[in-house]
Steps between C-alpha positions, in 0.01 A plus 500: 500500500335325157793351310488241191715225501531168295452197682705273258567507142278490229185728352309729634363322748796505718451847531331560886481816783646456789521709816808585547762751738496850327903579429708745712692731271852434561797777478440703162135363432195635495150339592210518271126467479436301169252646250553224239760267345624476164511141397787337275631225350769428764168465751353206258867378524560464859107342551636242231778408694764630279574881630577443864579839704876579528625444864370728770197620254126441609313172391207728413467592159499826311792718373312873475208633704369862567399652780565736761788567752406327862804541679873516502827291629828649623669714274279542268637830236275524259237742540195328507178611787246288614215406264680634169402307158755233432591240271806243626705236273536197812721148527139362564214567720254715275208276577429608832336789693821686549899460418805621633739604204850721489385842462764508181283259342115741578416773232229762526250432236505634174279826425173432429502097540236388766656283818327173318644583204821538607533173607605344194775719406842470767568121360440565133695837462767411757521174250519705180688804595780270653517294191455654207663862607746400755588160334442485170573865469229525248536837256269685296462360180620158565237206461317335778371191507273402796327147526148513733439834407131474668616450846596717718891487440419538150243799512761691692823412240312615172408802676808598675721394200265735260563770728869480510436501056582151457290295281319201610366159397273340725380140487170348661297177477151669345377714226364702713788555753696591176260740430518666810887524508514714211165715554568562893842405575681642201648235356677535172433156402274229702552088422249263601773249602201186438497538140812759374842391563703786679804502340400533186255820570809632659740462250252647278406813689866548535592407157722241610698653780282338793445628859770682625308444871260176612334501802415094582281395757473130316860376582577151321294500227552794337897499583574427186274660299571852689870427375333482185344831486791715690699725307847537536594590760169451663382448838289246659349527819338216631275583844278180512494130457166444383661268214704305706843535640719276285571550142791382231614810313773552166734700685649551144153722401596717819857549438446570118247811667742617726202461713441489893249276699412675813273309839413695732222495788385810746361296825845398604672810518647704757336824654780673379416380162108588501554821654682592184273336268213663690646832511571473077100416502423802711701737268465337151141319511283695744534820298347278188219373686414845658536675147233223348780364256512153656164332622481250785262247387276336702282232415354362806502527874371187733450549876782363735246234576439356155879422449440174358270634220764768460779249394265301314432801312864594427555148435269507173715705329201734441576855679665752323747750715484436918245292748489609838390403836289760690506535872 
């Protein structure tokens, strides 16, 4: 089969196809025919050299696909038939013409979302369902602040924490990604993080109290500043590194707070652990999509083939929502 691998570390032009074995599902997996793959910041990672696979994971990238049911290993109980509609959260291996993946970890589609579509939602609502609801424990009428509203990550939190009646600030680096956060998305508030500073909009919006939730994919260099603009007893949730790693921080702000600091990452889980995460998505998400009140955003597709223009793409910062790869 067609797979996409990266031949060393660096840009997109690392990024090549390669011929490779098509996978066996093992005990408890199913086998499926790719449709598309959702594409994600952990991809861009792990081409960079910086988000290597865990142990035992594929080399190829891509953490979601859909598709359709192929076959089935041993003991396989879930109740899936050859050819259904699928979408799939994987440890890697998204970029390829088909994927074997725990059948705990494989969804049916939502109602009325296309196969393509679909694509670009296992990774981002198994991401923001795990953290925000079964993490941060986020409740209606608490305060949410979530930094790259635009992407795909983001998209999903403003929508899924408006659902759940909490209220949401949002920040983005253009005027016209603000824009869109509040019009589309919902948004309560929108910051252009370029030329506003965050903290203060925050403390503002919630005269003074600050976020009782932040959801961080920046890491390091907004460590601080999040500490800045929790409330007591506030959570922070930090999911990416695209700040850096390493930061100094007062640990006097965060005790004053009564606040917590939570990492956490999704790829390196156990089955055990996205089965349940997958299974919350199923019952708490799905029904949102299907009913229209969350949106999966889509903002461009690229066949498998172009892969290098794709990440290029992603790379400029420019999409709003999900890219995906089309096979």
């Amino acid at each position: 089969m067609k797979a996409i691998y990266a031949t060393g570390a660096g840009g997109p032009e690392v990024l090549a196809m390669a011929d490779v074995y098509a996978p066996v599902p093992g005990p408890g997996e199913v086998l499926i025919d790719v449709v598309a793959a959702g594409m994600n910041r952990a991809d861009v990672q792990q081409r960079r050299g910086f988000y290597p696979p865990p142990p035992g994971a594929s080399p190829i990238l891509g953490l979601e696909v859909s598709g359709r049911i192929a076959g089935f290993g041993p003991n396989v109980t879930k109740p899936f038939s050859i050819g259904d509609k699928v979408v799939a959260l994987l440890t890697g291996g998204g970029y390829a013409a088909q994927v074997a993946v725990p059948a705990g970890q494989v969804l049916p589609l939502p109602e009325g979302i296309d196969v393509i579509s679909a694509a670009g939602l296992p990774e981002v609502a198994a991401t923001v369902h795990s953290n925000l609801f079964m993490t941060a424990q986020l409740q209606a009428g608490e305060t949410l602040l979530v930094h790259g509203g635009a992407g795909g990550i983001g998209a999903m939190a403003i929508q899924l924490a408006k659902a759940a009646g909490a209220r949401v600030v949002a920040t983005a680096g253009s005027d016209e990604k603000v824009a869109m956060l509040t019009s589309y998305l919902g948004a309560d508030l929108a910051v252009n993080y370029r030329s506003e500073d965050f903290v203060e909009r925050v403390r503002d919006f919630t005269d003074g109290e600050g976020a009782n939730v932040i959801l961080d994919v920046v890491g390091a260099k907004y460590l601080a500043r999040n500490v800045e603009a929790l409330a007591t007893y506030g959570r922070l949730v930090v999911i990416g590194l695209q700040g850096g790693a390493t930061a100094e921080l007062n640990l006097g702000a965060l005790l004053t707070k009564r606040a917590a600091i939570i990492g956490t990452t999704l790829r390196a889980r156990s089955v055990e652990e996205k089965t349940a995460i997958m299974e919350g998505v199923r019952d708490h998400v799905w029904p949102l999509i299907a009913s229209g009140a969350v949106k999966p955003m889509v903002d461009r597709t690229f066949p498998l083939a172009q892969v290098a223009a794709a990440h290029e793409y992603f790379d400029s910062g420019a999409h709003v929502g999900k890219v995906l790869l089309t096979l």
